[in-house]
């Protein structure tokens, strides 16, 4: 009986607090200066540590489940040059988040999706973030883990201290035994990184970076040729020939923050440096990039 | 105008294709006179609707906004998809010979819809110049529908197109297109098979094209080109004016008109309004034709050369770094340059800019401090003889105002910094026939758009002057005009007339006795003053009333603020 009452009280209390937090986030989303101050206080440290742990490079794609109306994680990740897909189950939050991100100037780098985190597939992402307040967090995290690519990472947040009365804690051992995991601690929260692979592979990843066969287009030396391995989603890229598998050469770079001029199979395109940074190229061509097609003639 | 109606008394034909491929030229050639512009409800997308005669039957022809694919990622694509859903009787798919691969992808997507389709490959003449050859028969086989090569701007191939269109519309057995699933891989494959290298491309031209695109010697080339453009616009304009148009008008046309009027109309108000001080048959004719049109002609000659040679995008690449500091991308070079000709095409071309913020910034910059050619011509007429220093000052002020407006606006307006993505076409020798056609069209537009409003504006001024209302107006505006701007009372006239046409804020100053400082003040006010009614109408159409209102407020207040400040500071020194 007492336990039931406890659970009830917790439920009511939880609803109250989450309503309060949502209200603050809505206000912060609308009044950007307020939102950013809120972000600086509660998220800056946390995000810095998480980003360090995950070690991604510009152009990598990440998904954030439970972004809310004030998507500070998505904002920070986009500012670091990543391609973000931000997901929330609340339509109003998605709308507000989109508006906020456009105001902050990262609208192009973040795709918003209205969906339930429990149903999201993770295989196309280099990393996935799961927020503190996500409902049924354990199921969501387990589901995402099972869909992760080898070498991809997952970061989820557990409450600490007072917050643990409000939000559930999920131990990494309970869902990801055998995977390499790491924990970082910040104000009121702890961030848990799960790496889809063994510890050796995780440590190798960071050292492999320097010998990576994939570089960004911006790093390519002038007049050297490479093949495009990944591009961000921009509707005008495919018609211009900026697609996976295409041969690309950097012709010249313009000073003072000017564009790069590249040659894609005979066509010359000028690209902003920011964009060039997000296009990944490699020296070799993979066979799966070159598809075959068949013509079926009408009888 | 309503949605494309499904009244099927007339068959519906859709003209589809990527942007900048020459679709509208084909549309214009096919549709003749009865053409209307419409807006697709709920979007900012416009399309043009007309009628085409095919073997005696009339069909409704719609020029669908240019799209690269049917993926529904932009408004234009959504509109195209919706239009295709209306099951038109025929789809004319226009491909770009120079960018065949992307056009083929779009075609495959359209063919999948199983609508009767005809394929046009435009700009085949440019393809030959780049040294490649297109196997049309193979392409026709691959796609399974008729493929017609055209050079829309000269009209070549269009007769055959009309014939095939009529044949396809006629009832009867239809060709079934090959069922190729649309994918980039398929497009690439077809593209690889139908295009072949023919001969060596002009290496010299390629090297120049490349050089113009690199920082070095691109910057030198840019400075040379800009200087040449500036010198030729001013030089050629002046020559045209002094040696041809001015004598023609002042010594031939006007005296003839005056003599005629003096013979027919007795002295009095009407005669004065027609041929007096502000006579709309004297000043109203002289101003647009003799003083302004020479510069309009020389400017559009230079602009058409820049466009047709393919140098414009290279200019954009050179300026992109600089533009980025202002919060713009190099693609803004096109509307800004167009703005030096006329604000209307400039603001319409902002549609091609990537973001809403970008569009608004450039539209405001053009309305505020980019003088149209009519106004610039008037400036040169006004200042060049009297005070070249003042002319240079106004030019520098205009440039720095554009930059300042850009920097300020990019902070104030919400939105992202644009990401530059620009394709750089081949550098080509401008084709005289194309230049001639463009020049002819633009001069026709100028004469049509300018002469009547100027005549009307001058008529208004004449009436005001002759009835004495002008002095009353002067009294009313005295604190502003004489007190703050330190100009004679008559200067109230250009302020009023400027609403019709921008050059009317400058030209009336010609007749007034003004010293160099006053000329400068008058010019500065004219520079920033409100855009003409036509531009305001376009602003309302492309954006909304609120934005147009904001432009009005910003331009008027800047004009008077800057003018007054210069007047007062100048008074201290001169």
Coordinates of C-alpha atoms in Angstrom, one line a residue, chain B:
Chain B
X1 CA -5.4 33.2 -61.6
X2 CA -6.9 29.9 -60.4
X3 CA -5.2 26.5 -60.3
X4 CA -4.5 24.9 -63.6
X5 CA -8.0 23.9 -64.4
X6 CA -9.1 20.5 -65.5
X7 CA -11.4 21.8 -68.1
X8 CA -10.6 19.4 -70.8
X9 CA -12.0 21.2 -73.7
X10 CA -8.4 22.0 -74.2
X11 CA -5.7 19.4 -73.8
X12 CA -3.2 20.3 -71.1
X13 CA 0.5 20.3 -72.0
X14 CA 3.2 20.7 -69.3
X15 CA 6.6 22.0 -70.1
X16 CA 9.0 20.5 -67.5
X17 CA 12.8 20.7 -67.0
X18 CA 15.7 21.9 -64.8
X19 CA 16.1 25.6 -64.2
X20 CA 18.3 27.6 -66.6
X21 CA 17.9 25.3 -69.5
X22 CA 16.0 27.7 -71.8
X23 CA 12.5 26.4 -71.0
X24 CA 10.9 29.8 -71.0
X25 CA 12.4 30.6 -74.4
X26 CA 10.8 27.5 -75.7
X27 CA 7.6 28.5 -74.0
X28 CA 7.7 31.9 -75.5
X29 CA 8.3 30.6 -78.9
X30 CA 5.5 28.1 -78.7
X31 CA 2.8 30.2 -77.0
X32 CA 2.7 33.5 -78.8
X33 CA 0.9 36.5 -77.3
X34 CA -1.7 35.3 -74.9
X35 CA 0.4 34.6 -71.9
X36 CA -0.3 35.1 -68.2
X37 CA 1.7 34.7 -65.1
X38 CA 0.1 32.9 -62.2
X39 CA 1.0 32.0 -58.6
X40 CA 0.4 28.5 -57.3
X41 CA -1.9 29.1 -54.3
X42 CA -0.3 28.5 -51.0
X43 CA 3.3 28.8 -52.4
X44 CA 5.7 31.4 -53.5
X45 CA 5.9 29.5 -56.8
X46 CA 4.9 31.2 -60.0
X47 CA 4.2 29.5 -63.3
X48 CA 3.3 30.9 -66.7
X49 CA 0.3 29.7 -68.6
X50 CA -0.4 30.2 -72.3
X51 CA -1.9 28.6 -75.3
X52 CA -0.3 26.8 -78.2
X53 CA -1.7 26.0 -81.7
X54 CA -1.1 22.5 -82.9
X55 CA -2.4 21.5 -86.3
X56 CA -5.5 23.7 -85.9
X57 CA -6.2 22.7 -82.3
X58 CA -5.5 24.9 -79.3
X59 CA -4.0 23.4 -76.2
X60 CA -3.2 24.9 -72.9
X61 CA 0.5 25.1 -72.3
X62 CA 2.0 25.5 -68.8
X63 CA 5.6 26.4 -68.1
X64 CA 6.3 24.5 -64.9
X65 CA 8.9 26.0 -62.6
X66 CA 12.4 24.5 -63.1
X67 CA 13.2 21.5 -61.0
X68 CA 16.1 19.1 -60.9
X69 CA 14.1 16.1 -59.7
X70 CA 10.7 15.1 -58.4
X71 CA 11.8 14.4 -54.9
X72 CA 9.4 16.9 -53.2
X73 CA 12.1 18.6 -51.3
X74 CA 11.4 22.1 -52.4
X75 CA 8.2 24.1 -53.1
X76 CA 8.9 24.1 -56.8
X77 CA 9.2 20.3 -56.9
X78 CA 6.0 19.9 -54.9
X79 CA 4.1 22.1 -57.4
X80 CA 5.6 20.2 -60.3
X81 CA 4.5 16.9 -58.8
X82 CA 1.0 18.2 -58.2
X83 CA 0.8 19.5 -61.7
X84 CA 1.8 16.1 -63.1
X85 CA -0.8 14.4 -61.0
X86 CA -3.5 16.2 -63.0
X87 CA -2.8 13.8 -65.8
X88 CA -1.8 16.2 -68.6
X89 CA -2.4 15.1 -72.1
X90 CA 1.3 15.6 -72.9
X91 CA 4.5 16.3 -71.1
X92 CA 7.4 18.1 -72.9
X93 CA 10.5 17.3 -71.0
X94 CA 13.3 19.8 -71.8
X95 CA 16.9 18.5 -71.3
X96 CA 20.0 20.5 -71.1
X97 CA 22.6 19.2 -73.6
X98 CA 25.4 20.6 -71.4
X99 CA 24.2 18.9 -68.2
X100 CA 22.7 15.8 -69.7
X101 CA 23.2 13.5 -66.7
X102 CA 21.0 15.4 -64.3
X103 CA 18.4 16.1 -66.9
X104 CA 18.2 12.3 -67.8
X105 CA 17.5 11.5 -64.2
X106 CA 14.5 13.9 -64.2
X107 CA 13.3 12.4 -67.4
X108 CA 13.5 8.8 -66.1
X109 CA 11.4 10.0 -63.1
X110 CA 8.8 11.6 -65.5
X111 CA 8.7 8.6 -67.8
X112 CA 7.9 6.3 -64.9
X113 CA 4.6 8.2 -64.6
X114 CA 3.5 6.7 -67.9
X115 CA 2.2 10.0 -69.3
X116 CA 2.6 10.8 -73.0
X117 CA 6.0 12.4 -73.2
X118 CA 8.2 14.1 -75.7
X119 CA 11.8 14.9 -74.9
X120 CA 13.7 18.0 -76.1
X121 CA 17.4 18.4 -75.9
X122 CA 18.2 22.1 -75.8
X123 CA 21.4 24.1 -76.3
X124 CA 22.9 21.5 -78.6
X125 CA 24.9 24.2 -80.3
X126 CA 26.9 24.7 -77.0
X127 CA 27.5 21.0 -76.8
X128 CA 29.2 21.1 -80.2
X129 CA 31.4 23.9 -79.0
X130 CA 32.6 21.9 -76.0
X131 CA 33.8 19.2 -78.4
X132 CA 31.3 16.5 -77.6
X133 CA 28.7 14.7 -79.7
X134 CA 25.3 13.4 -78.7
X135 CA 23.9 10.2 -80.3
X136 CA 20.3 11.2 -80.5
X137 CA 19.1 8.0 -82.0
X138 CA 20.6 6.0 -79.2
X139 CA 19.1 8.3 -76.6
X140 CA 15.7 7.9 -78.3
X141 CA 16.1 4.2 -78.1
X142 CA 17.1 4.3 -74.5
X143 CA 14.3 6.5 -73.4
X144 CA 11.7 5.1 -75.7
X145 CA 10.2 8.4 -76.7
X146 CA 10.8 11.0 -79.4
X147 CA 13.9 13.1 -78.8
X148 CA 14.2 16.4 -80.6
X149 CA 17.3 18.6 -80.6
X150 CA 16.8 22.3 -80.4
X151 CA 18.5 25.6 -80.1
X152 CA 15.6 27.5 -78.5
X153 CA 17.1 30.9 -78.7
X154 CA 17.5 30.9 -82.5
X155 CA 14.3 28.9 -82.9
X156 CA 16.0 25.9 -84.5
X157 CA 14.2 22.6 -84.1
X158 CA 11.0 24.2 -82.8
X159 CA 9.0 23.5 -85.9
X160 CA 9.8 19.9 -85.7
X161 CA 8.9 20.0 -82.0
X162 CA 5.5 21.4 -82.7
X163 CA 4.9 18.7 -85.3
X164 CA 5.9 15.9 -83.0
X165 CA 3.7 17.4 -80.2
X166 CA 0.7 17.4 -82.5
X167 CA 1.4 13.9 -83.6
X168 CA 1.7 12.7 -80.0
X169 CA -1.5 14.4 -79.0
X170 CA -3.4 12.8 -81.9
X171 CA -5.3 9.7 -80.9
X172 CA -3.7 6.5 -82.0
X173 CA -1.2 3.8 -80.9
X174 CA 1.4 5.1 -78.5
X175 CA 5.1 4.3 -78.1
X176 CA 5.7 2.6 -74.8
X177 CA 8.8 3.9 -73.1
X178 CA 11.4 1.5 -71.8
X179 CA 10.9 0.7 -68.2
X180 CA 14.1 1.9 -66.7
X181 CA 13.8 2.5 -62.9
X182 CA 14.9 6.1 -62.3
X183 CA 18.2 6.2 -60.4
X184 CA 21.4 8.1 -60.7
X185 CA 23.2 5.0 -61.7
X186 CA 20.8 4.5 -64.7
X187 CA 21.2 8.2 -65.7
X188 CA 24.9 7.9 -65.6
X189 CA 24.9 4.7 -67.6
X190 CA 22.7 6.2 -70.3
X191 CA 24.7 9.4 -70.3
X192 CA 27.9 7.5 -70.8
X193 CA 26.5 5.7 -73.8
X194 CA 25.0 8.5 -75.7
X195 CA 27.7 11.2 -75.2
X196 CA 31.1 10.9 -76.8
X197 CA 34.1 13.1 -77.2
X198 CA 34.4 14.4 -80.6
X199 CA 37.4 16.6 -81.0
X200 CA 39.8 18.6 -78.8
X201 CA 38.2 21.3 -76.8
X202 CA 39.7 24.7 -77.4
X203 CA 42.5 24.4 -74.9
X204 CA 43.2 28.2 -75.0
X205 CA 39.6 28.9 -73.9
X206 CA 39.7 26.3 -71.2
X207 CA 42.9 27.8 -69.8
X208 CA 41.5 31.3 -69.7
X209 CA 38.3 30.0 -68.2
X210 CA 40.4 28.3 -65.5
X211 CA 42.6 31.3 -64.9
X212 CA 39.6 33.5 -64.4
X213 CA 38.4 31.2 -61.7
X214 CA 41.6 30.9 -59.6
X215 CA 42.6 33.5 -57.1
X216 CA 45.6 34.3 -59.2
X217 CA 45.4 35.7 -61.9
X218 CA 41.6 35.7 -61.4
X219 CA 41.7 38.9 -59.3
X220 CA 43.7 40.7 -61.9
X221 CA 41.2 39.5 -64.6
X222 CA 38.3 40.6 -62.4
X223 CA 39.7 44.1 -61.9
X224 CA 40.4 44.4 -65.6
X225 CA 36.9 43.2 -66.5
X226 CA 35.2 45.5 -64.0
X227 CA 37.2 48.5 -65.1
X228 CA 36.4 47.7 -68.8
X229 CA 32.8 47.3 -68.0
X230 CA 32.7 50.6 -66.1
X231 CA 34.7 52.5 -68.7
X232 CA 32.6 51.1 -71.6
X233 CA 29.3 51.8 -69.9
X234 CA 30.2 55.4 -69.1
X235 CA 32.2 56.0 -72.3
X236 CA 29.9 54.3 -74.7
X237 CA 27.0 55.8 -73.0
X238 CA 28.4 59.3 -73.2
X239 CA 29.3 58.9 -76.8
X240 CA 25.9 57.6 -77.7
X241 CA 24.4 60.5 -75.9
X242 CA 26.5 63.3 -77.1
X243 CA 26.9 62.3 -80.7
X244 CA 23.7 60.6 -81.5
X245 CA 20.8 60.8 -79.2
X246 CA 21.1 64.3 -77.8
X247 CA 21.4 66.1 -81.1
X248 CA 18.7 63.9 -82.6
X249 CA 16.3 64.7 -79.9
X250 CA 17.2 68.3 -79.0
X251 CA 17.7 69.5 -82.5
X252 CA 15.4 67.3 -84.5
X253 CA 12.6 65.8 -82.5
X254 CA 11.7 68.4 -79.9
X255 CA 11.7 71.5 -82.1
X256 CA 9.4 69.6 -84.4
X257 CA 7.0 68.7 -81.6
X258 CA 7.2 72.3 -80.2
X259 CA 6.4 73.8 -83.6
X260 CA 3.5 71.4 -84.0
X261 CA 2.0 72.2 -80.6
X262 CA 2.5 75.9 -81.0
X263 CA 0.6 75.7 -84.2
X264 CA -2.3 73.6 -82.9
X265 CA -2.8 74.8 -79.3
X266 CA -3.3 78.4 -78.2
X267 CA -1.1 79.8 -75.5
X268 CA -2.3 78.9 -72.1
X269 CA -2.1 76.3 -69.4
X270 CA -2.4 73.3 -71.7
X271 CA 0.3 74.5 -74.0
X272 CA 2.7 75.2 -71.1
X273 CA 2.0 71.8 -69.7
X274 CA 2.9 70.3 -73.0
X275 CA 5.9 72.2 -74.1
X276 CA 6.7 74.7 -71.3
X277 CA 9.2 74.6 -68.5
X278 CA 8.3 71.2 -67.4
X279 CA 6.6 70.3 -70.7
X280 CA 5.8 66.6 -70.9
X281 CA 6.4 66.6 -74.6
X282 CA 9.7 68.3 -74.3
X283 CA 11.4 67.2 -71.0
X284 CA 9.2 64.1 -70.9
X285 CA 10.7 63.0 -74.2
X286 CA 14.2 64.3 -73.8
X287 CA 14.9 62.9 -70.4
X288 CA 14.3 59.2 -71.1
X289 CA 15.5 59.1 -74.6
X290 CA 18.4 61.4 -74.8
X291 CA 19.8 61.5 -71.3
X292 CA 19.1 58.0 -69.9
X293 CA 18.7 55.6 -72.7
X294 CA 22.3 55.8 -74.0
X295 CA 23.4 54.5 -70.6
X296 CA 20.7 51.9 -70.5
X297 CA 21.9 50.6 -73.8
X298 CA 25.6 50.5 -72.9
X299 CA 24.9 48.9 -69.6
X300 CA 22.8 46.1 -71.0
X301 CA 25.4 45.5 -73.7
X302 CA 28.0 45.0 -71.0
X303 CA 25.7 42.9 -68.9
X304 CA 24.7 40.6 -71.8
X305 CA 28.3 40.1 -72.7
X306 CA 29.1 39.1 -69.1
X307 CA 26.2 36.8 -69.0
X308 CA 26.6 35.1 -72.3
X309 CA 30.4 34.6 -72.0
X310 CA 29.9 32.7 -68.7
X311 CA 32.0 35.1 -66.8
X312 CA 29.3 36.0 -64.2
X313 CA 29.7 32.9 -62.0
X314 CA 33.4 33.4 -62.0
X315 CA 32.9 36.9 -60.8
X316 CA 30.7 35.4 -58.1
X317 CA 33.5 33.0 -57.1
X318 CA 36.0 35.8 -56.8
X319 CA 33.7 37.9 -54.7
X320 CA 32.4 35.1 -52.6
X321 CA 34.9 35.5 -49.8
X322 CA 34.2 39.2 -49.5
X323 CA 30.5 38.6 -49.7
X324 CA 30.7 36.0 -47.0
X325 CA 31.9 38.7 -44.6
X326 CA 28.7 40.5 -45.4
X327 CA 26.6 37.5 -44.8
X328 CA 25.9 36.8 -48.5
X329 CA 27.2 34.2 -50.9
X330 CA 28.8 34.8 -54.3
X331 CA 25.5 33.9 -56.0
X332 CA 24.2 37.3 -54.8
X333 CA 26.4 38.9 -57.5
X334 CA 23.7 38.3 -60.1
X335 CA 20.9 40.2 -58.5
X336 CA 23.2 43.0 -57.4
X337 CA 24.6 43.5 -60.9
X338 CA 21.1 43.3 -62.3
X339 CA 20.1 45.9 -59.8
X340 CA 22.5 48.3 -61.5
X341 CA 20.3 47.9 -64.5
X342 CA 16.8 47.8 -63.1
X343 CA 15.4 46.8 -59.7
X344 CA 12.6 44.6 -61.1
X345 CA 14.6 41.8 -62.7
X346 CA 17.1 42.1 -59.8
X347 CA 14.4 41.4 -57.1
X348 CA 12.9 38.7 -59.2
X349 CA 16.2 37.0 -59.6
X350 CA 16.6 36.8 -55.8
X351 CA 14.3 33.8 -56.0
X352 CA 17.3 31.8 -57.0
X353 CA 19.0 32.6 -53.7
X354 CA 19.2 29.8 -51.2
X355 CA 17.6 31.2 -48.1
X356 CA 14.8 33.6 -47.1
X357 CA 17.2 35.7 -45.1
X358 CA 19.5 36.0 -48.1
X359 CA 16.6 37.0 -50.4
X360 CA 15.4 39.8 -48.1
X361 CA 18.9 41.1 -47.5
X362 CA 19.6 41.4 -51.2
X363 CA 16.2 42.9 -52.0
X364 CA 16.7 45.5 -49.4
X365 CA 20.2 46.3 -50.5
X366 CA 19.1 46.7 -54.1
X367 CA 16.1 49.0 -53.1
X368 CA 18.2 51.1 -50.8
X369 CA 21.5 51.8 -52.4
X370 CA 21.8 50.3 -55.8
X371 CA 20.9 53.0 -58.3
X372 CA 19.2 51.6 -61.4
X373 CA 20.7 52.5 -64.8
X374 CA 18.1 55.2 -65.4
X375 CA 19.1 56.9 -62.2
X376 CA 22.8 56.4 -62.8
X377 CA 22.5 57.9 -66.2
X378 CA 20.7 60.8 -64.7
X379 CA 23.6 61.1 -62.1
X380 CA 26.2 61.1 -64.8
X381 CA 24.3 63.7 -66.8
X382 CA 23.9 65.8 -63.7
X383 CA 27.3 65.6 -62.1
X384 CA 29.9 64.7 -64.7
X385 CA 30.0 68.1 -66.2
X386 CA 29.7 70.1 -63.0
X387 CA 31.7 68.2 -60.5
X388 CA 33.4 64.9 -61.1
X389 CA 34.3 64.8 -57.4
X390 CA 30.7 64.7 -56.5
X391 CA 30.1 61.8 -58.9
X392 CA 32.9 59.8 -57.4
X393 CA 31.7 60.6 -54.0
X394 CA 28.2 59.3 -54.7
X395 CA 29.6 56.2 -56.4
X396 CA 31.7 55.4 -53.3
X397 CA 28.8 56.2 -51.0
X398 CA 26.6 53.8 -52.9
X399 CA 29.2 51.0 -52.7
X400 CA 29.8 51.5 -49.0
X401 CA 26.1 51.7 -48.3
X402 CA 25.6 48.3 -49.9
X403 CA 28.4 46.8 -47.8
X404 CA 27.2 48.4 -44.6
X405 CA 23.6 47.4 -45.3
X406 CA 24.8 43.8 -45.9
X407 CA 26.8 43.6 -42.7
X408 CA 24.0 45.2 -40.5
X409 CA 21.3 43.1 -42.0
X410 CA 23.2 39.8 -41.7
X411 CA 23.3 40.4 -38.0
X412 CA 19.7 41.7 -37.6
X413 CA 17.8 39.2 -39.7
X414 CA 17.3 35.7 -38.3
X415 CA 18.6 32.8 -40.4
X416 CA 21.6 31.0 -41.5
X417 CA 24.7 32.1 -43.4
X418 CA 24.3 30.9 -46.9
X419 CA 26.4 27.9 -48.1
X420 CA 27.8 28.7 -51.5
X421 CA 27.2 26.1 -54.2
X422 CA 27.7 27.4 -57.7
X423 CA 28.3 25.7 -60.9
X424 CA 30.9 27.3 -63.2
X425 CA 30.0 26.9 -66.8
X426 CA 32.5 26.9 -69.7
X427 CA 33.8 30.2 -70.9
X428 CA 32.3 30.9 -74.3
X429 CA 32.6 33.5 -76.9
X430 CA 29.5 35.6 -76.7
X431 CA 27.2 35.0 -79.7
X432 CA 26.3 38.2 -81.5
X433 CA 22.8 37.0 -82.4
X434 CA 22.0 36.3 -78.8
X435 CA 23.5 39.6 -77.6
X436 CA 21.5 41.4 -80.2
X437 CA 18.3 39.7 -79.2
X438 CA 18.8 40.4 -75.5
X439 CA 19.7 44.0 -76.1
X440 CA 16.6 44.4 -78.3
X441 CA 14.3 42.9 -75.7
X442 CA 15.8 44.9 -72.9
X443 CA 15.6 48.2 -74.8
X444 CA 12.0 47.5 -75.7
X445 CA 11.2 46.9 -72.1
X446 CA 12.9 50.1 -71.1
X447 CA 11.2 52.2 -73.6
X448 CA 7.9 50.7 -72.7
X449 CA 8.4 50.8 -69.0
X450 CA 10.1 54.2 -68.8
X451 CA 8.8 56.6 -71.3
X452 CA 5.2 56.6 -70.2
X453 CA 5.8 56.9 -66.4
X454 CA 8.3 59.7 -67.1
X455 CA 5.9 61.5 -69.3
X456 CA 3.2 61.1 -66.7
X457 CA 5.5 62.2 -63.9
X458 CA 6.6 65.2 -65.8
X459 CA 3.0 66.1 -66.7
X460 CA 2.2 66.1 -63.0
X461 CA 5.2 68.3 -62.4
X462 CA 4.1 70.6 -65.2
X463 CA 0.6 70.9 -63.9
X464 CA 1.9 71.7 -60.4
X465 CA 4.3 74.2 -61.7
X466 CA 2.0 76.0 -64.0
X467 CA -0.9 76.2 -61.6
X468 CA 1.3 77.5 -58.8
X469 CA 0.7 74.4 -56.7
X470 CA 4.3 73.8 -56.8
X471 CA 5.1 76.9 -54.7
X472 CA 2.5 75.8 -52.2
X473 CA 4.1 72.4 -52.0
X474 CA 7.4 74.1 -51.6
X475 CA 6.1 76.0 -48.6
X476 CA 4.8 72.8 -47.0
X477 CA 8.0 71.0 -47.4
X478 CA 10.2 74.0 -46.6
X479 CA 11.4 72.9 -43.2
X480 CA 12.6 69.6 -44.7
X481 CA 13.9 70.8 -48.0
X482 CA 15.3 74.2 -47.2
X483 CA 16.0 73.9 -43.5
X484 CA 17.3 70.4 -43.2
X485 CA 18.6 69.7 -46.7
X486 CA 19.5 73.2 -47.5
X487 CA 18.2 73.0 -51.0
X488 CA 16.0 75.6 -52.9
X489 CA 12.3 75.1 -52.5
X490 CA 11.9 73.7 -56.0
X491 CA 13.7 70.6 -54.8
X492 CA 10.4 69.5 -53.4
X493 CA 9.5 68.5 -57.0
X494 CA 12.0 65.7 -57.4
X495 CA 11.0 64.3 -54.1
X496 CA 7.4 64.0 -55.3
X497 CA 8.2 62.8 -58.8
X498 CA 10.7 60.3 -57.6
X499 CA 7.9 58.0 -56.6
X500 CA 7.2 57.4 -60.3
X501 CA 10.6 56.8 -61.6
X502 CA 14.0 57.0 -59.8
X503 CA 15.6 59.2 -62.4
X504 CA 13.0 61.9 -61.7
X505 CA 14.6 62.5 -58.3
X506 CA 17.7 63.6 -60.1
X507 CA 16.8 65.1 -63.5
X508 CA 14.7 68.1 -62.2
X509 CA 17.8 69.2 -60.4
X510 CA 19.4 69.9 -63.7
X511 CA 17.4 73.0 -64.2
X512 CA 17.9 74.4 -60.8
X513 CA 20.8 76.7 -59.9
X514 CA 22.7 74.5 -57.5
X515 CA 26.2 74.6 -56.2
X516 CA 28.4 71.5 -56.0
X517 CA 27.4 70.8 -52.4
X518 CA 23.8 71.1 -53.1
X519 CA 24.2 68.8 -56.1
X520 CA 25.8 66.3 -53.9
X521 CA 23.1 66.5 -51.2
X522 CA 20.4 66.2 -53.9
X523 CA 22.2 63.2 -55.4
X524 CA 22.6 61.5 -52.0
X525 CA 19.0 61.9 -51.2
X526 CA 18.0 60.6 -54.6
X527 CA 20.3 57.6 -54.2
X528 CA 18.7 56.3 -51.1
X529 CA 15.2 57.5 -51.7
X530 CA 12.3 55.2 -52.1
X531 CA 12.2 52.7 -55.0
X532 CA 9.9 53.6 -57.8
X533 CA 6.3 52.3 -57.8
X534 CA 7.1 49.4 -60.1
X535 CA 9.7 48.1 -57.8
X536 CA 7.4 48.5 -54.8
X537 CA 4.8 46.5 -56.6
X538 CA 7.4 43.7 -57.2
X539 CA 8.5 43.8 -53.5
X540 CA 4.9 43.4 -52.4
X541 CA 4.5 40.5 -54.8
X542 CA 7.7 38.7 -54.0
X543 CA 7.6 39.3 -50.3
X544 CA 4.7 41.0 -48.6
X545 CA 3.2 44.4 -47.6
X546 CA 5.1 44.4 -44.3
X547 CA 8.5 44.0 -46.0
X548 CA 7.7 46.6 -48.6
X549 CA 6.6 49.0 -45.9
X550 CA 9.9 48.3 -44.0
X551 CA 11.8 49.1 -47.2
X552 CA 9.9 52.4 -47.6
X553 CA 10.7 53.4 -44.1
X554 CA 14.4 52.5 -44.3
X555 CA 14.9 54.1 -47.6
X556 CA 13.2 57.4 -46.8
X557 CA 14.8 57.8 -43.4
X558 CA 18.3 57.0 -44.7
X559 CA 17.8 59.4 -47.6
X560 CA 16.9 62.4 -45.5
X561 CA 19.3 61.5 -42.7
X562 CA 22.3 61.2 -44.9
X563 CA 21.3 64.2 -47.0
X564 CA 20.9 66.4 -44.1
X565 CA 24.0 65.3 -42.4
X566 CA 26.1 66.0 -45.5
X567 CA 24.4 69.3 -46.1
X568 CA 25.2 70.5 -42.6
X569 CA 28.7 69.1 -42.4
X570 CA 29.4 70.4 -45.9
X571 CA 28.2 73.9 -44.9
X572 CA 31.0 74.0 -42.4
X573 CA 33.7 73.3 -44.9
X574 CA 32.5 74.8 -48.1

